[in-house]
């Protein structure tokens, strides 16, 4: 009975790390997507929320569009870096179940939650905010399940 | 100091580099406006001072500083994971941590490349980042190369 309980806990922890790995992979994929599509999507988001007209923005303010493009790609790089680091951490946690890896992974959950909250507060429920909410939920479930390690 | 000392304490260089990134992230988060105003490529591209942009297009200024803050959240997350990994797995000599540590210099080079590729290397738009990033890059590379034998020991004769 005791032996089977220990095995089931171990399986739950592994499942948790696997789910966390999936959330990290989602973040990584989103970063890849954002490298390409981020500048245009950011521009659309800004013009939706402000009085700036998208149609004239790129032509009338090419330098401002340049600034947004560079910032959007920098944001994507940061997402890629965080997603990759979290992915490697989850893989290590899956293999060794180290307590420090679990504690550090909470940072990803907190970061995703902060980003989701920011998107919801600024733009309400939209494609972007829903995406971050889903990633946050998946990461949180995985993180909580992995706690037993 | 012996070669063994360099191997055993190289992780401190990575922790220090990670803490510097944390500091930069905190600055970005506390004042997205101040950071946006200080960014050389923003000033250079818009052809106006930050205060002129705030006066002329406050919505655009807000959007730019908001972006800086969003990046800061991820910067803080990344630096926290990096420091935790450097202080534990890297310090113990786990090989996956050595490979993972390369994400940091790759991200820094990515930042410089975005500015350089977007505007052309001759424009010099990437130069504003060079001194600070160069210093951090040197720290990390040193921290990665010094303990090379620890992570990849020579195979002795069998």
CSV table of C-alpha atoms in Angstrom, one decimal:
chain,number,residue,atom,x,y,z
A,1,UNK,CA,0.0,0.0,0.0
A,2,UNK,CA,2.7,2.4,1.0
A,3,UNK,CA,4.9,1.5,-2.0
A,4,UNK,CA,2.0,2.0,-4.4
A,5,UNK,CA,1.3,5.4,-2.8
A,6,UNK,CA,4.9,6.5,-3.3
A,7,UNK,CA,4.7,5.4,-7.0
A,8,UNK,CA,1.4,7.3,-7.6
A,9,UNK,CA,2.9,10.5,-6.1
A,10,UNK,CA,5.9,10.2,-8.3
A,11,UNK,CA,3.6,9.7,-11.3
A,12,UNK,CA,1.6,12.8,-10.4
A,13,UNK,CA,4.8,14.9,-10.1
A,14,UNK,CA,6.0,13.7,-13.4
A,15,UNK,CA,2.6,14.5,-15.0
A,16,UNK,CA,2.8,18.0,-13.4
A,17,UNK,CA,6.3,18.6,-14.8
A,18,UNK,CA,5.0,17.4,-18.2
A,19,UNK,CA,2.2,19.9,-18.2
A,20,UNK,CA,4.5,22.6,-17.1
A,21,UNK,CA,6.8,21.6,-20.0
A,22,UNK,CA,3.8,22.0,-22.3
A,23,UNK,CA,3.1,25.5,-21.0
A,24,UNK,CA,6.7,26.5,-21.5
A,25,UNK,CA,6.6,25.1,-25.0
A,26,UNK,CA,3.5,27.2,-25.7
A,27,UNK,CA,5.3,30.3,-24.6
A,28,UNK,CA,8.2,29.4,-26.8
A,29,UNK,CA,6.0,28.9,-29.8
A,30,UNK,CA,4.2,32.2,-29.1
A,31,UNK,CA,7.6,33.9,-29.0
A,32,UNK,CA,8.4,32.4,-32.4
A,33,UNK,CA,5.0,33.6,-33.8
A,34,UNK,CA,5.6,37.1,-32.3
A,35,UNK,CA,8.9,37.5,-34.0
A,36,UNK,CA,7.1,37.4,-37.3
A,37,UNK,CA,3.6,38.8,-36.6
A,38,UNK,CA,4.3,40.9,-33.5
A,39,UNK,CA,5.0,44.2,-35.1
A,40,UNK,CA,1.8,44.2,-37.2
A,41,UNK,CA,-0.3,42.9,-34.3
A,42,UNK,CA,1.1,45.4,-32.0
A,43,UNK,CA,0.3,48.2,-34.4
A,44,UNK,CA,-3.3,47.0,-34.7
A,45,UNK,CA,-3.5,46.8,-30.9
A,46,UNK,CA,-2.2,50.4,-30.5
A,47,UNK,CA,-4.5,51.8,-33.2
A,48,UNK,CA,-7.5,50.0,-31.7
A,49,UNK,CA,-6.9,51.5,-28.3
A,50,UNK,CA,-5.9,55.0,-29.4
A,51,UNK,CA,-7.0,57.6,-31.9
A,52,UNK,CA,-4.0,56.8,-34.2
A,53,UNK,CA,-5.1,55.7,-37.6
A,54,UNK,CA,-3.5,52.5,-38.7
A,55,UNK,CA,-3.9,53.2,-42.4
A,56,UNK,CA,-1.7,56.2,-42.2
A,57,UNK,CA,0.5,55.1,-39.5
A,58,UNK,CA,3.2,53.2,-41.4
A,59,UNK,CA,3.2,55.7,-44.3
A,60,UNK,CA,2.8,58.8,-42.2
A,61,UNK,CA,5.1,57.8,-39.4
A,62,UNK,CA,7.5,55.2,-40.7
A,63,UNK,CA,10.0,56.0,-38.0
A,64,UNK,CA,7.3,55.3,-35.3
A,65,UNK,CA,6.4,52.1,-37.0
A,66,UNK,CA,10.1,51.2,-36.9
A,67,UNK,CA,10.3,51.8,-33.2
A,68,UNK,CA,7.2,49.6,-32.6
A,69,UNK,CA,8.7,46.9,-34.8
A,70,UNK,CA,12.0,46.8,-32.9
A,71,UNK,CA,10.3,46.8,-29.5
A,72,UNK,CA,7.9,44.0,-30.6
A,73,UNK,CA,10.8,41.8,-31.8
A,74,UNK,CA,12.7,42.5,-28.5
A,75,UNK,CA,9.6,41.4,-26.6
A,76,UNK,CA,9.5,38.3,-28.7
A,77,UNK,CA,13.2,37.6,-27.9
A,78,UNK,CA,12.5,37.9,-24.2
A,79,UNK,CA,9.5,35.5,-24.6
A,80,UNK,CA,11.7,33.0,-26.4
A,81,UNK,CA,14.4,33.2,-23.8
A,82,UNK,CA,12.0,32.8,-20.9
A,83,UNK,CA,10.1,30.0,-22.6
A,84,UNK,CA,13.3,28.1,-23.4
A,85,UNK,CA,14.7,28.5,-19.9
A,86,UNK,CA,11.4,27.3,-18.4
A,87,UNK,CA,11.4,24.4,-20.8
A,88,UNK,CA,14.9,23.3,-19.7
A,89,UNK,CA,14.0,23.8,-16.1
A,90,UNK,CA,10.9,21.6,-16.5
A,91,UNK,CA,12.9,18.9,-18.2
A,92,UNK,CA,15.4,18.9,-15.3
A,93,UNK,CA,12.5,18.9,-12.8
A,94,UNK,CA,10.9,16.0,-14.7
A,95,UNK,CA,14.1,14.0,-14.4
A,96,UNK,CA,15.3,14.9,-10.9
A,97,UNK,CA,12.3,16.6,-9.2
A,98,UNK,CA,14.5,19.1,-7.4
A,99,UNK,CA,12.8,21.5,-5.0
A,100,UNK,CA,14.7,24.5,-6.2
A,101,UNK,CA,13.4,23.9,-9.8
A,102,UNK,CA,9.8,23.8,-8.5
A,103,UNK,CA,10.3,27.0,-6.6
A,104,UNK,CA,12.0,28.8,-9.5
A,105,UNK,CA,9.3,27.6,-11.9
A,106,UNK,CA,6.7,29.6,-9.8
A,107,UNK,CA,8.3,32.6,-11.4
A,108,UNK,CA,7.0,31.6,-14.8
A,109,UNK,CA,3.5,31.2,-13.5
A,110,UNK,CA,3.7,34.6,-11.8
A,111,UNK,CA,5.0,36.2,-15.0
A,112,UNK,CA,2.3,34.7,-17.2
A,113,UNK,CA,-0.4,35.7,-14.7
A,114,UNK,CA,1.0,39.3,-14.6
A,115,UNK,CA,1.0,39.4,-18.4
A,116,UNK,CA,-2.5,38.0,-18.7
A,117,UNK,CA,-3.8,40.5,-16.1
A,118,UNK,CA,-2.2,43.3,-18.0
A,119,UNK,CA,-3.8,42.3,-21.3
A,120,UNK,CA,-7.2,41.9,-19.7
A,121,UNK,CA,-7.1,45.2,-17.9
A,122,UNK,CA,-5.9,47.1,-20.9
A,123,UNK,CA,-7.9,45.4,-23.7
A,124,UNK,CA,-10.4,43.1,-22.1
A,125,UNK,CA,-10.9,39.5,-23.2
A,126,UNK,CA,-9.3,39.3,-26.7
A,127,UNK,CA,-7.2,36.8,-28.6
A,128,UNK,CA,-4.1,37.9,-26.9
A,129,UNK,CA,-5.4,38.0,-23.3
A,130,UNK,CA,-7.2,34.6,-23.7
A,131,UNK,CA,-3.9,33.1,-25.0
A,132,UNK,CA,-2.0,34.3,-21.9
A,133,UNK,CA,-4.8,33.2,-19.6
A,134,UNK,CA,-4.7,29.7,-21.1
A,135,UNK,CA,-0.9,29.5,-20.8
A,136,UNK,CA,-1.2,30.7,-17.2
A,137,UNK,CA,-3.8,28.1,-16.3
A,138,UNK,CA,-1.9,25.3,-17.9
A,139,UNK,CA,1.4,26.4,-16.2
A,140,UNK,CA,-0.4,26.7,-12.8
A,141,UNK,CA,-2.0,23.2,-13.0
A,142,UNK,CA,1.4,21.7,-13.9
A,143,UNK,CA,3.2,23.6,-11.2
A,144,UNK,CA,0.8,22.6,-8.5
A,145,UNK,CA,0.9,18.9,-9.5
A,146,UNK,CA,4.7,19.0,-9.5
A,147,UNK,CA,4.8,20.2,-6.0
A,148,UNK,CA,5.1,16.8,-4.5
A,149,UNK,CA,8.6,16.3,-6.0
B,1,UNK,CA,44.3,30.7,-7.6
B,2,UNK,CA,44.4,27.3,-9.1
B,3,UNK,CA,42.5,26.1,-12.2
B,4,UNK,CA,40.2,24.2,-9.9
B,5,UNK,CA,39.3,27.4,-8.1
B,6,UNK,CA,38.2,29.0,-11.4
B,7,UNK,CA,36.1,26.0,-12.2
B,8,UNK,CA,34.5,25.9,-8.7
B,9,UNK,CA,33.6,29.6,-8.6
B,10,UNK,CA,32.8,30.5,-12.2
B,11,UNK,CA,29.1,30.1,-11.4
B,12,UNK,CA,29.4,33.4,-9.4
B,13,UNK,CA,30.0,35.3,-12.7
B,14,UNK,CA,26.8,33.9,-14.1
B,15,UNK,CA,24.8,34.8,-10.9
B,16,UNK,CA,26.3,38.3,-11.1
B,17,UNK,CA,25.3,38.6,-14.7
B,18,UNK,CA,21.8,37.4,-13.9
B,19,UNK,CA,21.5,39.9,-11.0
B,20,UNK,CA,22.5,42.7,-13.4
B,21,UNK,CA,19.6,41.6,-15.7
B,22,UNK,CA,17.3,41.7,-12.7
B,23,UNK,CA,18.4,45.2,-11.9
B,24,UNK,CA,17.7,46.3,-15.5
B,25,UNK,CA,14.3,44.6,-15.4
B,26,UNK,CA,13.4,46.4,-12.2
B,27,UNK,CA,14.4,49.7,-13.7
B,28,UNK,CA,12.3,48.9,-16.8
B,29,UNK,CA,9.3,48.0,-14.7
B,30,UNK,CA,9.4,51.0,-12.3
B,31,UNK,CA,9.7,53.5,-15.1
B,32,UNK,CA,8.9,52.4,-18.6
B,33,UNK,CA,8.8,56.0,-19.6
B,34,UNK,CA,12.3,56.8,-18.3
B,35,UNK,CA,13.7,53.8,-20.0
B,36,UNK,CA,11.9,54.5,-23.3
B,37,UNK,CA,13.1,58.1,-23.1
B,38,UNK,CA,16.7,56.9,-22.6
B,39,UNK,CA,16.6,54.3,-25.4
B,40,UNK,CA,18.9,55.6,-28.1
B,41,UNK,CA,17.1,54.1,-31.0
B,42,UNK,CA,13.7,55.6,-29.9
B,43,UNK,CA,15.3,59.1,-29.9
B,44,UNK,CA,17.2,58.5,-33.1
B,45,UNK,CA,14.3,57.0,-35.1
B,46,UNK,CA,11.6,59.5,-34.0
B,47,UNK,CA,13.7,62.5,-34.7
B,48,UNK,CA,12.5,64.2,-31.6
B,49,UNK,CA,13.0,64.2,-27.9
B,50,UNK,CA,11.0,62.0,-25.6
B,51,UNK,CA,9.2,65.1,-24.1
B,52,UNK,CA,8.3,66.3,-27.6
B,53,UNK,CA,6.8,62.8,-28.3
B,54,UNK,CA,4.8,62.9,-25.1
B,55,UNK,CA,3.5,66.3,-25.9
B,56,UNK,CA,2.8,65.6,-29.6
B,57,UNK,CA,1.6,62.0,-29.4
B,58,UNK,CA,0.9,60.9,-25.8
B,59,UNK,CA,-0.9,57.8,-26.8
B,60,UNK,CA,2.2,56.6,-28.8
B,61,UNK,CA,4.4,57.5,-25.9
B,62,UNK,CA,2.2,55.5,-23.5
B,63,UNK,CA,2.2,52.5,-25.9
B,64,UNK,CA,6.0,52.5,-26.1
B,65,UNK,CA,6.5,52.8,-22.3
B,66,UNK,CA,3.8,50.1,-21.8
B,67,UNK,CA,5.8,47.8,-24.1
B,68,UNK,CA,8.9,48.4,-22.1
B,69,UNK,CA,7.1,47.4,-18.9
B,70,UNK,CA,5.7,44.2,-20.5
B,71,UNK,CA,9.3,43.3,-21.5
B,72,UNK,CA,10.4,44.0,-18.0
B,73,UNK,CA,8.0,41.3,-16.6
B,74,UNK,CA,9.6,38.7,-18.8
B,75,UNK,CA,13.1,40.0,-18.1
B,76,UNK,CA,12.5,39.6,-14.4
B,77,UNK,CA,11.1,36.1,-14.9
B,78,UNK,CA,14.1,35.1,-17.1
B,79,UNK,CA,16.7,36.5,-14.8
B,80,UNK,CA,15.1,34.7,-11.7
B,81,UNK,CA,15.2,31.4,-13.5
B,82,UNK,CA,18.8,32.0,-14.7
B,83,UNK,CA,20.1,32.9,-11.3
B,84,UNK,CA,18.4,29.9,-9.7
B,85,UNK,CA,19.8,27.6,-12.3
B,86,UNK,CA,23.3,29.1,-12.0
B,87,UNK,CA,23.4,28.9,-8.2
B,88,UNK,CA,22.2,25.3,-8.1
B,89,UNK,CA,22.6,23.0,-11.1
B,90,UNK,CA,25.4,25.0,-12.8
B,91,UNK,CA,27.3,25.2,-9.6
B,92,UNK,CA,27.0,21.4,-9.2
B,93,UNK,CA,28.3,20.9,-12.7
B,94,UNK,CA,25.2,19.5,-14.3
B,95,UNK,CA,25.8,19.6,-18.0
B,96,UNK,CA,22.3,20.6,-19.0
B,97,UNK,CA,22.8,23.9,-17.0
B,98,UNK,CA,25.9,24.7,-19.1
B,99,UNK,CA,23.9,24.4,-22.3
B,100,UNK,CA,21.0,26.3,-20.8
B,101,UNK,CA,23.2,29.2,-19.8
B,102,UNK,CA,23.9,30.0,-23.4
B,103,UNK,CA,20.3,31.2,-23.7
B,104,UNK,CA,21.3,34.5,-22.0
B,105,UNK,CA,24.1,35.5,-24.4
B,106,UNK,CA,21.9,34.4,-27.3
B,107,UNK,CA,19.1,36.7,-26.1
B,108,UNK,CA,21.6,39.6,-25.8
B,109,UNK,CA,22.9,39.1,-29.3
B,110,UNK,CA,19.3,38.8,-30.4
B,111,UNK,CA,18.6,42.3,-29.0
B,112,UNK,CA,21.6,43.8,-30.8
B,113,UNK,CA,20.7,41.9,-34.0
B,114,UNK,CA,17.2,43.2,-34.1
B,115,UNK,CA,18.4,46.8,-34.2
B,116,UNK,CA,21.3,46.1,-36.5
B,117,UNK,CA,19.3,44.0,-39.0
B,118,UNK,CA,16.3,46.3,-39.0
B,119,UNK,CA,18.2,49.6,-39.6
B,120,UNK,CA,21.4,48.3,-41.0
B,121,UNK,CA,24.6,47.8,-39.1
B,122,UNK,CA,26.0,51.0,-40.5
B,123,UNK,CA,23.2,53.1,-38.9
B,124,UNK,CA,24.8,52.5,-35.5
B,125,UNK,CA,21.3,52.1,-33.9
B,126,UNK,CA,22.6,49.2,-32.0
B,127,UNK,CA,25.6,51.0,-30.5
B,128,UNK,CA,23.7,52.4,-27.6
B,129,UNK,CA,23.4,48.9,-26.2
B,130,UNK,CA,26.9,47.8,-26.9
B,131,UNK,CA,28.9,48.8,-23.8
B,132,UNK,CA,26.6,47.4,-21.2
B,133,UNK,CA,25.7,44.3,-23.2
B,134,UNK,CA,29.4,43.8,-24.1
B,135,UNK,CA,30.4,43.8,-20.4
B,136,UNK,CA,27.6,41.3,-19.5
B,137,UNK,CA,28.4,39.1,-22.5
B,138,UNK,CA,32.1,39.0,-21.5
B,139,UNK,CA,31.1,38.0,-17.9
B,140,UNK,CA,28.9,35.1,-19.1
B,141,UNK,CA,31.3,33.8,-21.7
B,142,UNK,CA,34.0,33.8,-19.0
B,143,UNK,CA,31.7,32.0,-16.7
B,144,UNK,CA,31.0,29.4,-19.3
B,145,UNK,CA,34.5,28.8,-20.5
B,146,UNK,CA,36.4,28.8,-17.2
B,147,UNK,CA,34.7,25.6,-15.9
B,148,UNK,CA,34.7,23.8,-19.3
B,149,UNK,CA,36.7,20.9,-17.9
B,150,UNK,CA,34.3,20.5,-15.1
B,151,UNK,CA,31.4,20.0,-17.4
B,152,UNK,CA,33.3,18.2,-20.1
B,153,UNK,CA,36.1,16.3,-18.4
B,154,UNK,CA,38.9,14.7,-20.6
B,155,UNK,CA,38.4,11.0,-21.1
B,156,UNK,CA,41.4,9.3,-19.6
B,157,UNK,CA,42.9,6.2,-21.1
B,158,UNK,CA,40.9,3.0,-20.1
